[in-house]
XYZ file of C-alpha atoms in Angstrom:
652
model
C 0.000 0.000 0.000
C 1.559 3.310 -0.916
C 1.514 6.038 1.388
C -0.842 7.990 -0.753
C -3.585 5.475 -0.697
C -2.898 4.578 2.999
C -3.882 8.221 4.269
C -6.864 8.220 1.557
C -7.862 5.260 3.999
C -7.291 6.428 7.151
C -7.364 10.351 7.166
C -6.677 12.328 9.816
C -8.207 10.136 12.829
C -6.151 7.441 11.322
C -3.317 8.482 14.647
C -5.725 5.445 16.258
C -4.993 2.983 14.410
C -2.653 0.489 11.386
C -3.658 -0.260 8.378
C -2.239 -3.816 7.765
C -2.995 -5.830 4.315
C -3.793 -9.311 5.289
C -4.502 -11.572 2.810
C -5.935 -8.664 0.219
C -8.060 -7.472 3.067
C -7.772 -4.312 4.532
C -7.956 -5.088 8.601
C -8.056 -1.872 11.152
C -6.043 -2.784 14.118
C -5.648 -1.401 17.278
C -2.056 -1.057 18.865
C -1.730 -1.957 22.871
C -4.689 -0.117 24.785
C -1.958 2.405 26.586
C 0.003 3.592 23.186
C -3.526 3.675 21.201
C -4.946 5.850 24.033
C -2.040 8.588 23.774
C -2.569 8.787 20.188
C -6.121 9.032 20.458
C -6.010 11.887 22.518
C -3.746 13.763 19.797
C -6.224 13.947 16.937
C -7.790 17.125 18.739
C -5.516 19.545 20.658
C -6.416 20.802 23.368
C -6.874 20.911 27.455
C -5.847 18.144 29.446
C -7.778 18.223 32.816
C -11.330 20.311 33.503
C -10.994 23.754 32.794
C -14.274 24.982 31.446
C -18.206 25.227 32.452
C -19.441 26.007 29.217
C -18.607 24.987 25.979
C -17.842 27.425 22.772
C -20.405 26.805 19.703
C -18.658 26.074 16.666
C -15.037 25.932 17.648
C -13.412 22.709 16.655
C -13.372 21.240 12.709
C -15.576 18.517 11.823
C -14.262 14.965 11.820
C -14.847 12.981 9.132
C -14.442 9.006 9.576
C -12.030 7.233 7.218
C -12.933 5.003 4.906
C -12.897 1.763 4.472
C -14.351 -0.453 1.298
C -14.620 -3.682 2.035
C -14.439 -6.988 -0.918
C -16.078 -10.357 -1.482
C -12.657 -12.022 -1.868
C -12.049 -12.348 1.852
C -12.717 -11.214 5.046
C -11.917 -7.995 6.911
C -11.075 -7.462 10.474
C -12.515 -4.830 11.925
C -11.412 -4.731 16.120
C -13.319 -3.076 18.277
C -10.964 -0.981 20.717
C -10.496 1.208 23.939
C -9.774 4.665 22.623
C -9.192 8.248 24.150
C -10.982 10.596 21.688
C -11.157 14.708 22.878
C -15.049 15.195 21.961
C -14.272 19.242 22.108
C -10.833 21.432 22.408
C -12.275 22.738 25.793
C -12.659 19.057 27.300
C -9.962 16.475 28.475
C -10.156 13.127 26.071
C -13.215 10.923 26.296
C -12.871 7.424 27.440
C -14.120 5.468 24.081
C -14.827 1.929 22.789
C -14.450 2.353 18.967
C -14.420 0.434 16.009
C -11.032 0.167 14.734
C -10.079 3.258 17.312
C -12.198 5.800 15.494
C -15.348 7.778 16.914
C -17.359 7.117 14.900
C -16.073 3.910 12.958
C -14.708 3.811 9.738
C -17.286 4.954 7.286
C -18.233 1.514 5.242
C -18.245 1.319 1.891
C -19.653 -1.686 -0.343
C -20.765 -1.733 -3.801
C -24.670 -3.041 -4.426
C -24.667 -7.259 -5.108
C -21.312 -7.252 -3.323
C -21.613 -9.801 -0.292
C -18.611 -9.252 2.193
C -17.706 -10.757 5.121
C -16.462 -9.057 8.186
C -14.485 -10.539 11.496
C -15.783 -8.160 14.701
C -13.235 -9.032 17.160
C -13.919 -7.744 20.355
C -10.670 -6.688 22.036
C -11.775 -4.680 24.530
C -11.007 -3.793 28.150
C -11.757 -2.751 31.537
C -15.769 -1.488 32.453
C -17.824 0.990 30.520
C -16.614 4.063 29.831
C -19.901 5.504 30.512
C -21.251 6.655 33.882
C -25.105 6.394 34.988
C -27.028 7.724 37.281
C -30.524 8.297 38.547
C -31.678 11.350 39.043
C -34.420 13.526 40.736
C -37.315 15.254 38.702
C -36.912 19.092 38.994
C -39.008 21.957 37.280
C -42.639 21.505 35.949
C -43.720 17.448 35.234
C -42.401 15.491 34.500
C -39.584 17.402 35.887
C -37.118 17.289 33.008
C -34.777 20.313 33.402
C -31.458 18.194 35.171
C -31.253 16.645 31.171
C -30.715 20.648 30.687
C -27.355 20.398 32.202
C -24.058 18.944 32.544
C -22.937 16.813 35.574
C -24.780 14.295 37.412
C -26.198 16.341 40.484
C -26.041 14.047 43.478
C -28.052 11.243 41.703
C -27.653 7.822 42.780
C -24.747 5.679 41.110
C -25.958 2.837 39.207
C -23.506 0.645 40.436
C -24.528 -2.292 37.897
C -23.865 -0.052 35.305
C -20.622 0.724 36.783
C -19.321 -3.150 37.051
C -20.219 -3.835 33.369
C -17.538 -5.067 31.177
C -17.044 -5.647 27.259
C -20.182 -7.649 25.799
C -20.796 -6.404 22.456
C -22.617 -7.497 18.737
C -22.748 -5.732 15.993
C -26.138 -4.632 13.486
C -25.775 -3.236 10.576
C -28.949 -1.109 10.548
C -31.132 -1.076 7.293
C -28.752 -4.528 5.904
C -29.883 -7.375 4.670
C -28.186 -10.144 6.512
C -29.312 -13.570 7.618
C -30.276 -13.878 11.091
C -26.825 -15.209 12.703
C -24.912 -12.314 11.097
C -28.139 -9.786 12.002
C -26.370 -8.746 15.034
C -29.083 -10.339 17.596
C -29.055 -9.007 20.711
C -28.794 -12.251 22.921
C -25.647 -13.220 20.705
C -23.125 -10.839 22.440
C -19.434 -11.943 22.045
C -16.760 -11.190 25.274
C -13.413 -9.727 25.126
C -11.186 -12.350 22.897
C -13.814 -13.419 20.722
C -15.695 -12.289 16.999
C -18.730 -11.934 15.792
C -18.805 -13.388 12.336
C -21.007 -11.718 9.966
C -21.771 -11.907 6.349
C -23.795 -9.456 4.805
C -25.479 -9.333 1.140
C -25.897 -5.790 0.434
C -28.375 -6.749 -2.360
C -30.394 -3.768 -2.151
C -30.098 -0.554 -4.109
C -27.575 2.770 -2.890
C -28.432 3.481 0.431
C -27.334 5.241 3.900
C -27.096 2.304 6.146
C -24.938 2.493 9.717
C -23.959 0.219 12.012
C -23.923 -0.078 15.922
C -23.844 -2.293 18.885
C -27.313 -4.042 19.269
C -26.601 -6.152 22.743
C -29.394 -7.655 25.318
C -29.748 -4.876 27.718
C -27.132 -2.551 26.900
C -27.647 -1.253 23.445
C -27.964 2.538 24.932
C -24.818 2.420 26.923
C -22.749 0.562 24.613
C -23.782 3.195 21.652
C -23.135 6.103 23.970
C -19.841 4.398 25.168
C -18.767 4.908 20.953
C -19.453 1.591 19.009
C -21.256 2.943 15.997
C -20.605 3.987 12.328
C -21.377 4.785 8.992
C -22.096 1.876 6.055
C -22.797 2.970 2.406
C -23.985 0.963 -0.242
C -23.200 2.385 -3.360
C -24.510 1.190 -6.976
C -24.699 1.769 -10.776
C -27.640 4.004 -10.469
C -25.950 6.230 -8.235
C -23.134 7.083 -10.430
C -24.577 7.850 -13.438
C -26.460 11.329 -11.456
C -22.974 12.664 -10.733
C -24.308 13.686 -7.371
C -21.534 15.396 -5.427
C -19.010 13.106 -4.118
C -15.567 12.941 -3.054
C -14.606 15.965 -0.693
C -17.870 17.283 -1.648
C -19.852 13.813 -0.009
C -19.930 14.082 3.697
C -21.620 11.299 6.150
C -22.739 13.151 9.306
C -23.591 11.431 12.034
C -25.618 13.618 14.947
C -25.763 12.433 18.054
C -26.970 13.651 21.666
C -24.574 13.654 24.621
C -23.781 14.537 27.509
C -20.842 15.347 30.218
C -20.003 14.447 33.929
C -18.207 17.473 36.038
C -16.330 17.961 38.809
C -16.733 19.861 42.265
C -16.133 22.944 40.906
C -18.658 22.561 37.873
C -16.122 21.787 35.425
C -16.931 19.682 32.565
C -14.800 16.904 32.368
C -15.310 14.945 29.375
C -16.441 11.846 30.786
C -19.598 10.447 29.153
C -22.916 10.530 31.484
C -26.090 8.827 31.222
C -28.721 10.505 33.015
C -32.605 9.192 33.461
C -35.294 10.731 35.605
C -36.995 8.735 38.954
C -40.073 9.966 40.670
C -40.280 7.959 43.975
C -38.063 6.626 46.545
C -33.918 6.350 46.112
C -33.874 3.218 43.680
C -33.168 0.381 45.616
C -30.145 -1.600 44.420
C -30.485 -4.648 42.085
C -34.267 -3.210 40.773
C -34.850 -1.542 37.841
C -37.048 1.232 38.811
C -39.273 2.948 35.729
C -37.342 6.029 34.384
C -37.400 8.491 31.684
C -35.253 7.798 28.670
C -31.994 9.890 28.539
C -32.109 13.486 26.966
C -28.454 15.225 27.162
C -28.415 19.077 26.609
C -25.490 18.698 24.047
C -25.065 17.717 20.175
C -22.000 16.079 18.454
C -21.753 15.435 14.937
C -19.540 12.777 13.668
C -18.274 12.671 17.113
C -17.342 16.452 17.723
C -19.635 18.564 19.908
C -21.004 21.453 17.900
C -18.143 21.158 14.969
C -17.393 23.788 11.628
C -17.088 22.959 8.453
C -15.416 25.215 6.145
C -16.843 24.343 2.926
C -16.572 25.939 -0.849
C -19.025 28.123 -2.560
C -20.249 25.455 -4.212
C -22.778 22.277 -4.047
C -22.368 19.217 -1.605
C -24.204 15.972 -0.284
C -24.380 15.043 3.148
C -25.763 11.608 4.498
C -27.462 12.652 7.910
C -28.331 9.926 10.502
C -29.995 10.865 13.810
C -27.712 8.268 16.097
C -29.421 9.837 19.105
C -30.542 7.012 21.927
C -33.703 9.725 22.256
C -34.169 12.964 20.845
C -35.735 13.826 17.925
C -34.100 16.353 15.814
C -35.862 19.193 13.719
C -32.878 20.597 11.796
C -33.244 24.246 9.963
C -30.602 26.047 8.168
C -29.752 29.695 9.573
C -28.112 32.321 8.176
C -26.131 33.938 11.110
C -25.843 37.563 10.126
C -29.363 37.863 9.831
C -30.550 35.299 11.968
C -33.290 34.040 9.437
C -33.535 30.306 7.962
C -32.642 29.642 4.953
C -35.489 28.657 3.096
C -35.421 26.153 0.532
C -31.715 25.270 1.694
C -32.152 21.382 1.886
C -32.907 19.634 -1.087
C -33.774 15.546 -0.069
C -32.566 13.198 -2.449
C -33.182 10.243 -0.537
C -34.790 8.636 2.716
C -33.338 5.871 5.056
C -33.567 3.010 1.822
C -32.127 5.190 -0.711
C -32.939 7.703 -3.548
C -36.862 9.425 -4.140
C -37.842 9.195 -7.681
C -37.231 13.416 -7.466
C -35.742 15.847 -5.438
C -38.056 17.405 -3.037
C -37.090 20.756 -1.642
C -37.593 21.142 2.390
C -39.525 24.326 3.131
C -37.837 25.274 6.050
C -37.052 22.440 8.530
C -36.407 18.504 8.377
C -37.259 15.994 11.052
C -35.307 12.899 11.936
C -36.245 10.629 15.151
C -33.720 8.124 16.069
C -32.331 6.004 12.973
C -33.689 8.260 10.391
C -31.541 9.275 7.867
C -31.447 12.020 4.919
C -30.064 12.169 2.024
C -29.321 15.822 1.558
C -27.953 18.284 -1.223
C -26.950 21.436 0.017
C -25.497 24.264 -2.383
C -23.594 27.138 -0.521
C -23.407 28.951 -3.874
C -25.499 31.657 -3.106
C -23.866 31.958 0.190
C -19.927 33.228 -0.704
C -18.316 34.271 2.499
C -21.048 33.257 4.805
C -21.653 31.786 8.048
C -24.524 29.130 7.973
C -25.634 27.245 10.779
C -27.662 23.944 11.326
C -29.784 24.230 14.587
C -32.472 22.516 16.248
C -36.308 23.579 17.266
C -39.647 22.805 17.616
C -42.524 23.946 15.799
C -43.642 27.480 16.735
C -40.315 28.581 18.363
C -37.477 30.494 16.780
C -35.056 28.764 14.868
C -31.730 28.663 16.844
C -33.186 30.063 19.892
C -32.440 28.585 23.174
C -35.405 26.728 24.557
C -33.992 24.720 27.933
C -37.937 24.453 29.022
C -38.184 22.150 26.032
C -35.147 20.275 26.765
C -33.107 22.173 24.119
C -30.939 24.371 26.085
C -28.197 24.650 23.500
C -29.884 24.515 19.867
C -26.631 24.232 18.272
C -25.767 21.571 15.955
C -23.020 22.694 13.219
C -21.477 25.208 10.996
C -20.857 26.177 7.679
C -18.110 27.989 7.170
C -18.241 29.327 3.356
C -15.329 30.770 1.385
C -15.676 33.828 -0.636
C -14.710 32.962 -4.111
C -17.645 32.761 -6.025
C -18.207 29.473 -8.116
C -19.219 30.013 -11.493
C -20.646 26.751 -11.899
C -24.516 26.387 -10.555
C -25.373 22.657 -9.772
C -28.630 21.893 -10.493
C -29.637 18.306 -8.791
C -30.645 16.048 -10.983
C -34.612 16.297 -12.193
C -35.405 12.436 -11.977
C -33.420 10.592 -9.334
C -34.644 6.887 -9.538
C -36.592 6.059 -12.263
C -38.048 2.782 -10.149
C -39.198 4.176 -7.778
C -42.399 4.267 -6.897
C -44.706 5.772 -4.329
C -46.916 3.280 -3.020
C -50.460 4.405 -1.563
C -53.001 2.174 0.733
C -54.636 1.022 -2.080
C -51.083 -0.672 -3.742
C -50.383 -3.023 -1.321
C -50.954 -6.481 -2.762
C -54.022 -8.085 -1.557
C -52.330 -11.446 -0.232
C -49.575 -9.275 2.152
C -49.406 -10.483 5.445
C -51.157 -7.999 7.598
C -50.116 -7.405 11.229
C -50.970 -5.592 14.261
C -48.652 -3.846 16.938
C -49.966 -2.004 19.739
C -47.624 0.930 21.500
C -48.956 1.290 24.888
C -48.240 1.243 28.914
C -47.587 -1.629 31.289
C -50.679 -2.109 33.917
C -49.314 0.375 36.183
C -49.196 3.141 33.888
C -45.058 3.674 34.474
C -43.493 1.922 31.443
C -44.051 1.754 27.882
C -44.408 -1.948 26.245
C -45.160 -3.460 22.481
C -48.331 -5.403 22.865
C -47.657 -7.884 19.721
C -51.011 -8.802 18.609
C -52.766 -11.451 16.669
C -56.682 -11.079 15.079
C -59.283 -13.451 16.720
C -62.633 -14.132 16.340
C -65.104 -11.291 16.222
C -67.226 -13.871 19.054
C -63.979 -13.395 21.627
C -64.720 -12.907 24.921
C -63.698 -9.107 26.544
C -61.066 -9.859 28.601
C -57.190 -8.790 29.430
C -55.680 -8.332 26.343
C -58.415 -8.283 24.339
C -58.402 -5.234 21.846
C -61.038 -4.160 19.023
C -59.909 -1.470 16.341
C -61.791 -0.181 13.116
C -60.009 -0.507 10.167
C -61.782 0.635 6.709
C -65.230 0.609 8.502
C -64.502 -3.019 10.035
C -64.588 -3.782 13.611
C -61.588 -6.364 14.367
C -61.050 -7.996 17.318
C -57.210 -8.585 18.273
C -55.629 -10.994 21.422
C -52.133 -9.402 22.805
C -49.836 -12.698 22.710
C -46.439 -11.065 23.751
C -45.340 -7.929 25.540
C -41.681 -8.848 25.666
C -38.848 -10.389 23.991
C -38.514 -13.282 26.318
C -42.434 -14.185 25.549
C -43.001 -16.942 22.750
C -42.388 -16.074 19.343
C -45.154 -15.735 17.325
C -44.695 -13.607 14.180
C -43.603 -16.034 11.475
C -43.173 -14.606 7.665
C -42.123 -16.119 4.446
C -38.971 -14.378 2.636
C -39.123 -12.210 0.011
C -42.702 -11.273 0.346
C -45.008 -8.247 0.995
C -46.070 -7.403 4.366
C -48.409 -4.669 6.151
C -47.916 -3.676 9.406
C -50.309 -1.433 11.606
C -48.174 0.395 14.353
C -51.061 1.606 17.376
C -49.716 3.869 19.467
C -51.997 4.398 22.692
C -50.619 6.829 25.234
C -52.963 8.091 28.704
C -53.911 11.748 28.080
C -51.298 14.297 28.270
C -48.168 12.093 27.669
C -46.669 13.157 24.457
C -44.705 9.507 23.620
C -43.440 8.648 20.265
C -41.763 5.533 19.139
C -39.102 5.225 16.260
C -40.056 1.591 14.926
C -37.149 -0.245 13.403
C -38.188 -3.529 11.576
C -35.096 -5.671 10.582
C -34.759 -6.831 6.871
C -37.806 -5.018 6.117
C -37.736 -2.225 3.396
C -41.054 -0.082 3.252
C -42.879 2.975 3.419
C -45.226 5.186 5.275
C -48.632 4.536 3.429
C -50.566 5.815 6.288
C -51.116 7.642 9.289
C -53.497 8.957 10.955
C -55.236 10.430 14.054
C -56.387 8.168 16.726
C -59.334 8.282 19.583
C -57.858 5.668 22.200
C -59.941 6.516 24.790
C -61.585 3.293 24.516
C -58.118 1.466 25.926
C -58.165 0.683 29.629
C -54.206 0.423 30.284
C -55.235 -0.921 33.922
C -57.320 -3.702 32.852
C -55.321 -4.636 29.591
C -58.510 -4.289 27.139
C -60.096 -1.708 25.184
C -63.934 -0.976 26.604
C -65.094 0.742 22.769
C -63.102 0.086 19.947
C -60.002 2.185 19.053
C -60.973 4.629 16.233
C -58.915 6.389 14.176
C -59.061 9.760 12.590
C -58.161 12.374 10.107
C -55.712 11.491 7.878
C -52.055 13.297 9.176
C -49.765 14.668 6.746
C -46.544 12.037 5.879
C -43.270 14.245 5.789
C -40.929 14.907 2.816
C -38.554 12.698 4.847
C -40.314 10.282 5.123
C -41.763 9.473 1.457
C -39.254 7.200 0.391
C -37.893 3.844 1.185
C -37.539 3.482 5.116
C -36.411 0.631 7.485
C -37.738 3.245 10.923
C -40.259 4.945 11.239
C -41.927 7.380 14.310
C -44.948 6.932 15.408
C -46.533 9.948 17.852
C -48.585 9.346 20.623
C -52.321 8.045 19.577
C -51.737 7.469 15.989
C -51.976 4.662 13.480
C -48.816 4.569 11.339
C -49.225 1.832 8.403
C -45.856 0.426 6.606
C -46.024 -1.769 4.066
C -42.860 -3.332 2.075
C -41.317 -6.214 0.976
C -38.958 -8.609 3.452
C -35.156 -8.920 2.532
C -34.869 -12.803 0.833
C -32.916 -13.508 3.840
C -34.169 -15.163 6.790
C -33.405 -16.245 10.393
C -34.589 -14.918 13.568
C -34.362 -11.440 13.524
C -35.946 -8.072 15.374
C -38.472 -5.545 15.658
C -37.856 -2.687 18.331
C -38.276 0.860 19.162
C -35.208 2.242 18.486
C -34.870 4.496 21.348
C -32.720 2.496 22.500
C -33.828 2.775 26.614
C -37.021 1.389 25.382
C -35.767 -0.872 23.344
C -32.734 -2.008 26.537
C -36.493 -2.155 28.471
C -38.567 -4.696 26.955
C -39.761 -2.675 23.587
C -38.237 -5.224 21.278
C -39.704 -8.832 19.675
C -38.252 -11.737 17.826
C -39.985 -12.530 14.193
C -38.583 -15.359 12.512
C -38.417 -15.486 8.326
C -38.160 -18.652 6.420
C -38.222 -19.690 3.357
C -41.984 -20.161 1.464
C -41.699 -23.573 1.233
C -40.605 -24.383 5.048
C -43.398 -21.191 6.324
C -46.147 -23.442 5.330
C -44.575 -26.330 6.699
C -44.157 -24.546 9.687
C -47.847 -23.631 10.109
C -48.909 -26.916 9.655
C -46.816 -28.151 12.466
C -47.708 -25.915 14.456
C -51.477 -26.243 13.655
C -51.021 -30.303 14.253
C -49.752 -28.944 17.591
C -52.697 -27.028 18.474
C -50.559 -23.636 18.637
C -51.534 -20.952 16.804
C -50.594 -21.267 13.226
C -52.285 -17.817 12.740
C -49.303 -15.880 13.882
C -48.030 -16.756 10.402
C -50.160 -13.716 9.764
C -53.316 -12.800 8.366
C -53.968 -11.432 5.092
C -54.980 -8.150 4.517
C -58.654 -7.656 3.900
C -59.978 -6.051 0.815
């Protein structure tokens, strides 16, 4: 390898790590956990021990991963590392586990119809680099201003977060993979052993990532650094001569926040906060919580970065890798303090490229494990300062708003040059001639329809999937008996799981259409949502709309008048194209439909806020060949078990 191509690999964050060609594989390697740590620490100068209480906006450069293409002809190591990262000049370096020593890993590349085959080793050390805490309420209810702010307060250690060492498995998010190389959560490796994985990548150009997905601990072991970027790129692609190159960005946005010490100082260290009403938890219980907001925002691992860019047109591939927060992203000019209307042009969804370019008005929402595929052209901005910020509806863009958990709206900046580029790009008219929108009434008739309620545990505390299977009309009210109109049809639906440990009982045949009917059914006044992620699935939003739930009786398990939904609600720009997540908001119906990866296995569906998901909100579905589903369901029909969870079809 020449040294030219061997920086074109590894860039600048490439001080973590060798390079080493094994075998015609490129393998990253971490060097012994002391020396790696040292050089870690170098890729961003600046202070050593806690020396500030506030953080300056806009002061570091933007990292961008290196990259690394994988082949078919043999596998590549990838080794998961300790690392000491600086997250901002004004902190001391952050205590990491990384992929291949970067924050985030190695952006992924793979062409479309190239399988590849990828050795995880987990070589690891020493606990979490993450603390966790409990912490008080404070403020108005639910009491969430302590996620406003740094430090963790006087809340109560979590001391069996504290003890946990190196368990880790690796998804790649939006891939289609067989179940064993899927990344399942119960199939963690320890330090000294790999996760084997082979992945397809038979699907069309697309934003994928990839992150740790173990039982449990998916939150902390994201937040402790294990996730990346993974592109799939294909013929398609190329021929729009999108930007690309220098001019083709992956950012990765991310929540996060800091421990301090007695004087107030931030000190770098990662801390996971959540929120207990009640009594001091008692030790060795899991008391109910609120997920984990954090006051600040890093992109591609660098809290509130720059980006000095030319006066000229680029693409950037935005993921929300946030365990929580949902991000509403508008473009401001700084000298005037406006947005910049019309700024973001989407080219693409979570699955790949819209069939045109749609231009976003003013803002763009991601939840967690959305992505957008953006074109942004600073030519009418030479000499410039642009900045990306966050809101909420009705508020000022890039205004502070700590009462709604955005203290610091920050997210980036564009730094533009002043020479004028006499080249306009215009983004290409038609995108992807395949694709097509798909509506309610283009879902094949024979899909297999399903049914998943969002709602609360008995108690009222904590959020659960109720997985649910249609019965009888004649059924018995009873726990777990739900009714819902659909189309002007009363159906009646038995809950037959609530957590992953329960029985399996979605079963699905490979490589065929599916509907699913996401129910979210939240008490009055709680404004939930829940960013479903259905593995080896690719669909899209055909449906949502309002929905009266006052009919569901959380207490009793049942629903006392059937569940009735409403007005039709509008389905984002963002979220028109192909999508493997999608959010659902608090007493909605959100209907997907799409066609399974020809892969099959046991495999996951979950909300990916990933404290609800660590919690219970995930299930196992198992695909299978045709042939061997109908097999199946006859077995299990000869066994008196309840063949129906193969699914029902949709109804006319």
């Amino acid at each position: 390898m020449t040294s030219t191509s061997r920086r074109s690999l590894l860039g600048m964050a490439g001080l973590t790590t060798a390079a080493v060609a094994v075998g015609g594989t490129i393998a990253l390697r971490g060097s012994e956990s002391q020396a790696q740590e040292l050089t870690g620490a170098a890729t961003l100068p600046g202070v050593d021990t806690p020396t500030h209480t506030e953080l300056t906006p806009f002061k570091d450069p933007l990292r961008i991963p290196p990259t690394l293409r994988l082949n078919s002809r043999s596998i590549t190591e990838i080794n998961l590392v300790n690392s000491l990262q600086r997250l901002h000049s004004q902190l001391p370096p952050t205590r990491l586990w990384t992929y291949g020593g970067h924050f985030p890993g190695p952006t992924i590349e793979v062409r479309s119809g190239q399988k590849a085959r990828v050795a995880w080793n987990n070589k690891l050390s020493g606990t979490l680099p993450v603390k966790a805490v409990w912490i008080r309420p404070e403020g108005p209810g639910p009491g969430l201003l302590p996620y406003n702010r740094p430090g963790s307060e006087g809340g109560f250690p979590r001391a069996e977060v504290d003890g946990l060492t190196p368990w880790t498995t690796v998804h790649v998010h939006g891939g289609h993979q067989n179940g064993l190389s899927d990344g399942a959560s119960e199939y963690g490796v320890t330090p000294g052993d790999a996760q084997l994985a082979e992945f397809a990548n038979d699907q069309a150009a697309a934003h994928l990532f990839y992150h740790d997905h173990a039982m449990a601990i998916t939150s902390l072991n994201v937040a402790a650094g294990l996730v990346g970027h993974y592109l799939v790129r294909d013929a398609e692609e190329s021929r729009l001569r999108l930007p690309q190159g220098e001019y083709e960005i992956p950012l990765m946005i991310q929540e996060v926040n800091f421990d301090t010490d007695d004087k107030g100082r931030i000190d770098g260290r990662i801390l996971s906060k959540r929120i207990v009403h009640g009594p001091e938890p008692t030790p060795g219980v899991m008391p109910p919580a609120l997920a984990s907001l954090c006051p600040f925002t890093m992109v591609n691992g660098v809290v509130w970065p720059h980006l000095d860019v030319e006066a000229r047109a680029y693409r950037f591939r935005v993921v929300n890798m946030s365990g929580v927060r949902v991000y509403r992203l508008v473009v401001v000019d700084e000298e005037t303090g406006k947005p910049v209307r019309g700024a973001m042009k989407l080219i693409g969804t979570d699955l790949g490229l819209l069939g045109k370019p749609q231009t976003i008005d003013e803002a763009l929402s991601l939840a967690p494990a959305e992505r957008a595929d953006l074109v942004i052209d600073f030519a009418a901005f030479p000499g410039k300062r642009l900045k990306l910020v966050n809101t909420i509806p009705g508020q000022t863009p890039g205004a502070a708003l700590p009462e709604f958990t955005i203290p610091y709206p920050e997210v980036m900046q564009f730094r533009v040059e002043k020479k004028r580029n006499p080249k306009p790009y215009a983004v290409p008219a038609t995108l992807s001639p395949k694709f097509r929108n798909i509506k309610p009434g283009d879902v094949p008739k024979d899909a297999t329809e399903r049914f998943v309620l969002l709602a609360f545990d008995k108690s009222g505390a904590m959020p659960q999937i109720w997985e649910m299977q249609e019965v009888s009309a004649q059924t018995a009210p009873g726990d777990g008996i739900v009714q819902i109109e659909i189309d002007g049809t009363t159906r009646t639906l038995r809950r037959t799981a609530t957590v992953f440990e329960d029985t399996t009982t979605f079963f699905a045949s490979s490589d065929t259409w599916e509907k699913w009917h996401f129910v979210s059914v939240a008490p009055p006044g709680v404004p939930i949502y829940h960013p479903m992620h259905i593995h080896l699935m690719n669909f899209q939003v055909v449906e949502r709309r309002s929905l009266d739930s006052t009919g569901l009786d959380h207490a009793a398990g049942k629903t006392t008048k059937p569940l009735t939904p409403g007005a039709a609600l509008p389905i984002a720009p963002e979220e028109s194209g192909w999508k493997d997540t999608v959010n659902v908001q608090a007493n909605t119906i959100v209907t997907v439909a799409g066609r399974l990866a020809k892969q099959s296995g046991k495999v996951m569906y979950h909300c990916h806020i990933l404290d609800h998901e660590d919690e219970g909100m995930m299930r196992p579905f198992v695909i299978m060949p045709a042939a061997v589903h109908e097999i199946h369901g006859m077995v299990m029909e000869m066994n008196g078990k309840m063949g129906a969870g193969h699914g029902a079809h949709a109804h006319s």
